[in-house]
Amino acid sequence: MRSIVVTDIHAKTSTAELVNRAADRYGADNILVLGDVSHFGPASVAVDYLSSLNRPVYAIPGNCDPRNFPSAVSKVATDLHGRTVTVDGIKIAGLGGSNPTIFDTPFEISEEEIFSSLDAISDGVTILMVHAPAFGHLDMIPSGMMVGSESIGKIIEKYRPLVVLSGHIHEARGITEENGTMFMNPGAAKEGYAALLTVENGKASGELFVL
């Protein structure tokens, strides 16, 4: 399975055409969207954006998306907030929003809810799609502070997915690996960044690119 991975669009809708070109160029099977499609709403921005993509779309909300994002986008994409789907034999689980921030954004979730929601769906998962990163993994802000979710980290330790996809921290674009899990932050699409994820025969590889 070959997937274009995008996140943090923040209502820069002109990126959709670039994402479509990338999907064609890489022969992608689908597009995985990690949230912050809108910038504090409305949900119609996300619906319009996702409906303009030219591959099957699997999406979760970001902390800057409105609370009705999951129900709204389910009309045009596969909503994976707190849900799973199996694609070509690959189980994907998703949880959007973020752990609490100092900004009081619309879609923040307590660490307790993050853990319970993911614990219910993460067994046997190959790809974990989250908006917020796990603590200590692609979560460093410019001050040097790590602001990821400790609960997501605990879930990863418990279930060991092959791939963890996250966004949220625009400055933490990158791909890392630890204990057999690949962590990927494709970078903010609003800044022209995306990534390619390939999962074949139980192995994963990733490539960061500019839209």
PDB file of C-alpha atoms in Angstrom:
ATOM      1  CA  MET A   1       0.000   0.000   0.000  1.00  0.00           C
ATOM      2  CA  ARG A   2       1.299   3.413  -0.995  1.00  0.00           C
ATOM      3  CA  SER A   3      -0.172   6.429   0.793  1.00  0.00           C
ATOM      4  CA  ILE A   4       0.321  10.162   0.555  1.00  0.00           C
ATOM      5  CA  VAL A   5       0.369  11.531   4.118  1.00  0.00           C
ATOM      6  CA  VAL A   6      -0.638  15.145   4.772  1.00  0.00           C
ATOM      7  CA  THR A   7      -1.425  17.170   7.861  1.00  0.00           C
ATOM      8  CA  ASP A   8      -1.817  20.724   9.116  1.00  0.00           C
ATOM      9  CA  ILE A   9      -3.384  22.283   6.052  1.00  0.00           C
ATOM     10  CA  HIS A  10      -4.902  25.074   8.177  1.00  0.00           C
ATOM     11  CA  ALA A  11      -7.400  26.036   5.466  1.00  0.00           C
ATOM     12  CA  LYS A  12      -4.774  26.560   2.756  1.00  0.00           C
ATOM     13  CA  THR A  13      -7.039  24.868   0.248  1.00  0.00           C
ATOM     14  CA  SER A  14      -4.746  25.490  -2.717  1.00  0.00           C
ATOM     15  CA  THR A  15      -2.614  22.587  -1.470  1.00  0.00           C
ATOM     16  CA  ALA A  16      -5.273  20.077  -2.584  1.00  0.00           C
ATOM     17  CA  GLU A  17      -4.200  20.329  -6.225  1.00  0.00           C
ATOM     18  CA  LEU A  18      -0.579  19.743  -5.200  1.00  0.00           C
ATOM     19  CA  VAL A  19      -1.559  16.717  -3.114  1.00  0.00           C
ATOM     20  CA  ASN A  20      -3.458  15.288  -6.085  1.00  0.00           C
ATOM     21  CA  ARG A  21      -0.436  15.765  -8.325  1.00  0.00           C
ATOM     22  CA  ALA A  22       1.733  13.988  -5.771  1.00  0.00           C
ATOM     23  CA  ALA A  23      -0.736  11.098  -5.555  1.00  0.00           C
ATOM     24  CA  ASP A  24      -0.553  10.726  -9.339  1.00  0.00           C
ATOM     25  CA  ARG A  25       3.230  11.053  -9.404  1.00  0.00           C
ATOM     26  CA  TYR A  26       3.805   8.400  -6.750  1.00  0.00           C
ATOM     27  CA  GLY A  27       0.985   6.098  -7.824  1.00  0.00           C
ATOM     28  CA  ALA A  28      -0.619   6.352  -4.398  1.00  0.00           C
ATOM     29  CA  ASP A  29      -3.493   4.083  -3.421  1.00  0.00           C
ATOM     30  CA  ASN A  30      -4.947   6.532  -0.922  1.00  0.00           C
ATOM     31  CA  ILE A  31      -4.407   9.739   1.048  1.00  0.00           C
ATOM     32  CA  LEU A  32      -4.057   9.795   4.830  1.00  0.00           C
ATOM     33  CA  VAL A  33      -4.980  13.132   6.430  1.00  0.00           C
ATOM     34  CA  LEU A  34      -3.830  13.772  10.003  1.00  0.00           C
ATOM     35  CA  GLY A  35      -5.935  16.779  10.910  1.00  0.00           C
ATOM     36  CA  ASP A  36      -6.030  20.569  11.125  1.00  0.00           C
ATOM     37  CA  VAL A  37      -7.645  20.655   7.710  1.00  0.00           C
ATOM     38  CA  SER A  38      -9.529  23.787   8.728  1.00  0.00           C
ATOM     39  CA  HIS A  39      -8.277  26.620  10.908  1.00  0.00           C
ATOM     40  CA  PHE A  40     -10.790  26.816  13.761  1.00  0.00           C
ATOM     41  CA  GLY A  41     -13.575  25.701  11.437  1.00  0.00           C
ATOM     42  CA  PRO A  42     -16.028  25.617   9.944  1.00  0.00           C
ATOM     43  CA  ALA A  43     -16.260  21.914   9.141  1.00  0.00           C
ATOM     44  CA  SER A  44     -17.372  22.778   5.609  1.00  0.00           C
ATOM     45  CA  VAL A  45     -13.786  23.827   4.867  1.00  0.00           C
ATOM     46  CA  ALA A  46     -12.627  20.294   5.646  1.00  0.00           C
ATOM     47  CA  VAL A  47     -15.493  18.724   3.699  1.00  0.00           C
ATOM     48  CA  ASP A  48     -14.706  20.776   0.600  1.00  0.00           C
ATOM     49  CA  TYR A  49     -10.988  20.078   0.866  1.00  0.00           C
ATOM     50  CA  LEU A  50     -11.269  16.329   1.383  1.00  0.00           C
ATOM     51  CA  SER A  51     -13.877  15.957  -1.356  1.00  0.00           C
ATOM     52  CA  SER A  52     -11.459  17.547  -3.831  1.00  0.00           C
ATOM     53  CA  LEU A  53      -8.771  14.876  -3.318  1.00  0.00           C
ATOM     54  CA  ASN A  54      -8.489  12.284  -6.075  1.00  0.00           C
ATOM     55  CA  ARG A  55      -7.890   9.131  -4.022  1.00  0.00           C
ATOM     56  CA  PRO A  56      -9.785   7.391  -1.213  1.00  0.00           C
ATOM     57  CA  VAL A  57      -9.252   9.534   1.894  1.00  0.00           C
ATOM     58  CA  TYR A  58      -8.846   8.409   5.509  1.00  0.00           C
ATOM     59  CA  ALA A  59      -8.978  11.350   7.902  1.00  0.00           C
ATOM     60  CA  ILE A  60      -8.856  12.410  11.535  1.00  0.00           C
ATOM     61  CA  PRO A  61      -9.422  15.882  13.044  1.00  0.00           C
ATOM     62  CA  GLY A  62      -6.726  18.106  14.449  1.00  0.00           C
ATOM     63  CA  ASN A  63      -6.952  20.266  17.537  1.00  0.00           C
ATOM     64  CA  CYS A  64      -7.793  23.291  15.353  1.00  0.00           C
ATOM     65  CA  ASP A  65     -10.704  21.518  13.664  1.00  0.00           C
ATOM     66  CA  PRO A  66     -14.252  21.832  15.052  1.00  0.00           C
ATOM     67  CA  ARG A  67     -15.846  19.108  17.136  1.00  0.00           C
ATOM     68  CA  ASN A  68     -18.282  18.173  14.379  1.00  0.00           C
ATOM     69  CA  PHE A  69     -15.402  17.332  11.996  1.00  0.00           C
ATOM     70  CA  PRO A  70     -15.885  13.525  12.224  1.00  0.00           C
ATOM     71  CA  SER A  71     -19.577  13.498  11.375  1.00  0.00           C
ATOM     72  CA  ALA A  72     -19.212  16.187   8.714  1.00  0.00           C
ATOM     73  CA  VAL A  73     -16.336  14.625   6.779  1.00  0.00           C
ATOM     74  CA  SER A  74     -17.811  11.113   6.931  1.00  0.00           C
ATOM     75  CA  LYS A  75     -19.897  12.140   3.906  1.00  0.00           C
ATOM     76  CA  VAL A  76     -16.798  12.490   1.705  1.00  0.00           C
ATOM     77  CA  ALA A  77     -14.040  10.476   3.416  1.00  0.00           C
ATOM     78  CA  THR A  78     -13.509   7.628   5.858  1.00  0.00           C
ATOM     79  CA  ASP A  79     -13.625   9.133   9.339  1.00  0.00           C
ATOM     80  CA  LEU A  80     -11.067   7.387  11.564  1.00  0.00           C
ATOM     81  CA  HIS A  81     -11.494   9.367  14.775  1.00  0.00           C
ATOM     82  CA  GLY A  82     -11.633   6.632  17.406  1.00  0.00           C
ATOM     83  CA  ARG A  83     -12.139   4.023  14.720  1.00  0.00           C
ATOM     84  CA  THR A  84     -10.317   1.405  12.660  1.00  0.00           C
ATOM     85  CA  VAL A  85     -10.393   0.277   9.060  1.00  0.00           C
ATOM     86  CA  THR A  86      -8.635  -2.528   7.220  1.00  0.00           C
ATOM     87  CA  VAL A  87      -7.209  -1.628   3.811  1.00  0.00           C
ATOM     88  CA  ASP A  88      -5.519  -4.314   1.707  1.00  0.00           C
ATOM     89  CA  GLY A  89      -5.126  -6.410   4.844  1.00  0.00           C
ATOM     90  CA  ILE A  90      -3.535  -3.532   6.774  1.00  0.00           C
ATOM     91  CA  LYS A  91      -5.340  -2.437   9.940  1.00  0.00           C
ATOM     92  CA  ILE A  92      -5.325   1.331  10.491  1.00  0.00           C
ATOM     93  CA  ALA A  93      -6.502   3.009  13.704  1.00  0.00           C
ATOM     94  CA  GLY A  94      -7.004   6.707  14.216  1.00  0.00           C
ATOM     95  CA  LEU A  95      -7.532   9.301  16.906  1.00  0.00           C
ATOM     96  CA  GLY A  96      -7.670  13.012  16.225  1.00  0.00           C
ATOM     97  CA  GLY A  97      -7.505  16.083  18.399  1.00  0.00           C
ATOM     98  CA  SER A  98      -4.631  16.623  20.777  1.00  0.00           C
ATOM     99  CA  ASN A  99      -3.635  16.388  24.395  1.00  0.00           C
ATOM    100  CA  PRO A 100      -4.334  19.666  26.275  1.00  0.00           C
ATOM    101  CA  THR A 101      -2.397  22.738  25.112  1.00  0.00           C
ATOM    102  CA  ILE A 102      -1.920  26.230  26.522  1.00  0.00           C
ATOM    103  CA  PHE A 103      -4.016  27.604  23.646  1.00  0.00           C
ATOM    104  CA  ASP A 104      -7.392  26.046  24.542  1.00  0.00           C
ATOM    105  CA  THR A 105      -8.041  24.946  20.960  1.00  0.00           C
ATOM    106  CA  PRO A 106     -11.381  23.387  19.923  1.00  0.00           C
ATOM    107  CA  PHE A 107     -10.455  19.692  19.766  1.00  0.00           C
ATOM    108  CA  GLU A 108      -8.384  18.931  22.856  1.00  0.00           C
ATOM    109  CA  ILE A 109      -8.755  15.641  24.744  1.00  0.00           C
ATOM    110  CA  SER A 110      -7.630  14.603  28.207  1.00  0.00           C
ATOM    111  CA  GLU A 111      -4.786  12.124  28.491  1.00  0.00           C
ATOM    112  CA  GLU A 112      -7.196   9.684  30.155  1.00  0.00           C
ATOM    113  CA  GLU A 113      -9.588   9.812  27.202  1.00  0.00           C
ATOM    114  CA  ILE A 114      -6.746   9.486  24.718  1.00  0.00           C
ATOM    115  CA  PHE A 115      -5.553   6.306  26.418  1.00  0.00           C
ATOM    116  CA  SER A 116      -8.977   4.701  26.785  1.00  0.00           C
ATOM    117  CA  SER A 117      -9.996   5.548  23.218  1.00  0.00           C
ATOM    118  CA  LEU A 118      -6.815   4.145  21.699  1.00  0.00           C
ATOM    119  CA  ASP A 119      -6.640   1.150  24.031  1.00  0.00           C
ATOM    120  CA  ALA A 120     -10.010   0.011  22.692  1.00  0.00           C
ATOM    121  CA  ILE A 121      -8.893  -0.043  19.047  1.00  0.00           C
ATOM    122  CA  SER A 122      -5.109  -0.574  18.876  1.00  0.00           C
ATOM    123  CA  ASP A 123      -4.710  -4.336  19.143  1.00  0.00           C
ATOM    124  CA  GLY A 124      -3.216  -5.702  15.932  1.00  0.00           C
ATOM    125  CA  VAL A 125      -2.863  -2.274  14.338  1.00  0.00           C
ATOM    126  CA  THR A 126      -0.248  -1.769  11.632  1.00  0.00           C
ATOM    127  CA  ILE A 127      -0.657   1.997  11.166  1.00  0.00           C
ATOM    128  CA  LEU A 128      -1.637   4.361  13.987  1.00  0.00           C
ATOM    129  CA  MET A 129      -2.860   7.755  12.749  1.00  0.00           C
ATOM    130  CA  VAL A 130      -2.838  10.467  15.430  1.00  0.00           C
ATOM    131  CA  HIS A 131      -2.775  14.233  15.158  1.00  0.00           C
ATOM    132  CA  ALA A 132      -0.673  14.791  18.277  1.00  0.00           C
ATOM    133  CA  PRO A 133       2.636  12.941  18.538  1.00  0.00           C
ATOM    134  CA  ALA A 134       3.672  10.611  21.306  1.00  0.00           C
ATOM    135  CA  PHE A 135       5.778  12.197  24.023  1.00  0.00           C
ATOM    136  CA  GLY A 136       9.428  12.089  22.981  1.00  0.00           C
ATOM    137  CA  HIS A 137       8.739  11.321  19.322  1.00  0.00           C
ATOM    138  CA  LEU A 138       8.750  14.212  16.826  1.00  0.00           C
ATOM    139  CA  ASP A 139       7.198  16.475  19.452  1.00  0.00           C
ATOM    140  CA  MET A 140       9.861  19.104  20.184  1.00  0.00           C
ATOM    141  CA  ILE A 141       8.851  22.764  19.870  1.00  0.00           C
ATOM    142  CA  PRO A 142      11.421  25.538  19.214  1.00  0.00           C
ATOM    143  CA  SER A 143      12.011  26.113  22.931  1.00  0.00           C
ATOM    144  CA  GLY A 144      13.306  22.551  23.202  1.00  0.00           C
ATOM    145  CA  MET A 145      10.298  21.372  25.201  1.00  0.00           C
ATOM    146  CA  MET A 146       8.645  18.081  24.304  1.00  0.00           C
ATOM    147  CA  VAL A 147       4.867  18.445  24.219  1.00  0.00           C
ATOM    148  CA  GLY A 148       3.613  15.102  22.923  1.00  0.00           C
ATOM    149  CA  SER A 149       1.023  12.878  24.547  1.00  0.00           C
ATOM    150  CA  GLU A 150       2.211  10.488  27.231  1.00  0.00           C
ATOM    151  CA  SER A 151      -0.890   8.344  26.666  1.00  0.00           C
ATOM    152  CA  ILE A 152      -0.086   7.856  22.983  1.00  0.00           C
ATOM    153  CA  GLY A 153       3.391   6.815  24.064  1.00  0.00           C
ATOM    154  CA  LYS A 154       1.949   4.215  26.424  1.00  0.00           C
ATOM    155  CA  ILE A 155      -0.284   2.844  23.678  1.00  0.00           C
ATOM    156  CA  ILE A 156       2.698   2.475  21.361  1.00  0.00           C
ATOM    157  CA  GLU A 157       4.658   0.645  24.029  1.00  0.00           C
ATOM    158  CA  LYS A 158       1.718  -1.691  24.664  1.00  0.00           C
ATOM    159  CA  TYR A 159       0.731  -2.513  21.074  1.00  0.00           C
ATOM    160  CA  ARG A 160       3.853  -1.758  18.990  1.00  0.00           C
ATOM    161  CA  PRO A 161       2.290  -0.648  15.698  1.00  0.00           C
ATOM    162  CA  LEU A 162       4.566  -0.812  12.676  1.00  0.00           C
ATOM    163  CA  VAL A 163       3.938   2.855  11.825  1.00  0.00           C
ATOM    164  CA  VAL A 164       2.866   5.925  13.821  1.00  0.00           C
ATOM    165  CA  LEU A 165       1.823   8.978  11.813  1.00  0.00           C
ATOM    166  CA  SER A 166       1.449  12.356  13.532  1.00  0.00           C
ATOM    167  CA  GLY A 167       1.420  16.062  12.792  1.00  0.00           C
ATOM    168  CA  HIS A 168       0.557  18.977  15.105  1.00  0.00           C
ATOM    169  CA  ILE A 169       4.158  20.074  15.763  1.00  0.00           C
ATOM    170  CA  HIS A 170       5.030  21.858  12.539  1.00  0.00           C
ATOM    171  CA  GLU A 171       8.720  22.198  13.458  1.00  0.00           C
ATOM    172  CA  ALA A 172       9.163  18.461  14.096  1.00  0.00           C
ATOM    173  CA  ARG A 173       9.002  17.201  10.524  1.00  0.00           C
ATOM    174  CA  GLY A 174      10.878  13.961  10.186  1.00  0.00           C
ATOM    175  CA  ILE A 175      11.053  10.178  10.168  1.00  0.00           C
ATOM    176  CA  THR A 176      12.557   8.159  13.007  1.00  0.00           C
ATOM    177  CA  GLU A 177      12.543   4.532  14.135  1.00  0.00           C
ATOM    178  CA  GLU A 178      12.533   2.955  17.565  1.00  0.00           C
ATOM    179  CA  ASN A 179      12.006  -0.659  18.629  1.00  0.00           C
ATOM    180  CA  GLY A 180      10.587  -1.647  15.262  1.00  0.00           C
ATOM    181  CA  THR A 181       8.142   1.272  14.997  1.00  0.00           C
ATOM    182  CA  MET A 182       8.554   3.980  12.371  1.00  0.00           C
ATOM    183  CA  PHE A 183       7.450   7.468  13.417  1.00  0.00           C
ATOM    184  CA  MET A 184       6.590   9.990  10.710  1.00  0.00           C
ATOM    185  CA  ASN A 185       5.604  13.658  10.775  1.00  0.00           C
ATOM    186  CA  PRO A 186       5.201  14.753   7.140  1.00  0.00           C
ATOM    187  CA  GLY A 187       5.396  18.443   8.020  1.00  0.00           C
ATOM    188  CA  ALA A 188       2.703  21.050   7.571  1.00  0.00           C
ATOM    189  CA  ALA A 189       1.005  20.948   4.176  1.00  0.00           C
ATOM    190  CA  LYS A 190       0.313  24.683   4.473  1.00  0.00           C
ATOM    191  CA  GLU A 191       4.101  25.111   4.287  1.00  0.00           C
ATOM    192  CA  GLY A 192       4.350  22.820   1.257  1.00  0.00           C
ATOM    193  CA  TYR A 193       5.282  19.538   2.914  1.00  0.00           C
ATOM    194  CA  ALA A 194       3.963  15.977   2.673  1.00  0.00           C
ATOM    195  CA  ALA A 195       5.227  12.396   2.780  1.00  0.00           C
ATOM    196  CA  LEU A 196       4.913   9.037   1.078  1.00  0.00           C
ATOM    197  CA  LEU A 197       4.307   5.940   3.199  1.00  0.00           C
ATOM    198  CA  THR A 198       4.792   2.471   1.737  1.00  0.00           C
ATOM    199  CA  VAL A 199       3.762  -0.671   3.642  1.00  0.00           C
ATOM    200  CA  GLU A 200       4.509  -3.985   1.948  1.00  0.00           C
ATOM    201  CA  ASN A 201       5.067  -7.499   3.264  1.00  0.00           C
ATOM    202  CA  GLY A 202       5.094  -6.369   6.862  1.00  0.00           C
ATOM    203  CA  LYS A 203       7.698  -3.663   6.287  1.00  0.00           C
ATOM    204  CA  ALA A 204       7.333   0.117   6.154  1.00  0.00           C
ATOM    205  CA  SER A 205       9.304   2.861   4.467  1.00  0.00           C
ATOM    206  CA  GLY A 206       8.771   6.593   4.283  1.00  0.00           C
ATOM    207  CA  GLU A 207       9.880   9.516   2.176  1.00  0.00           C
ATOM    208  CA  LEU A 208       9.448  13.204   2.970  1.00  0.00           C
ATOM    209  CA  PHE A 209       8.900  15.483  -0.002  1.00  0.00           C
ATOM    210  CA  VAL A 210       7.901  18.990  -0.990  1.00  0.00           C
ATOM    211  CA  LEU A 211       4.531  19.433  -2.668  1.00  0.00           C
TER     212      LEU A 211
END
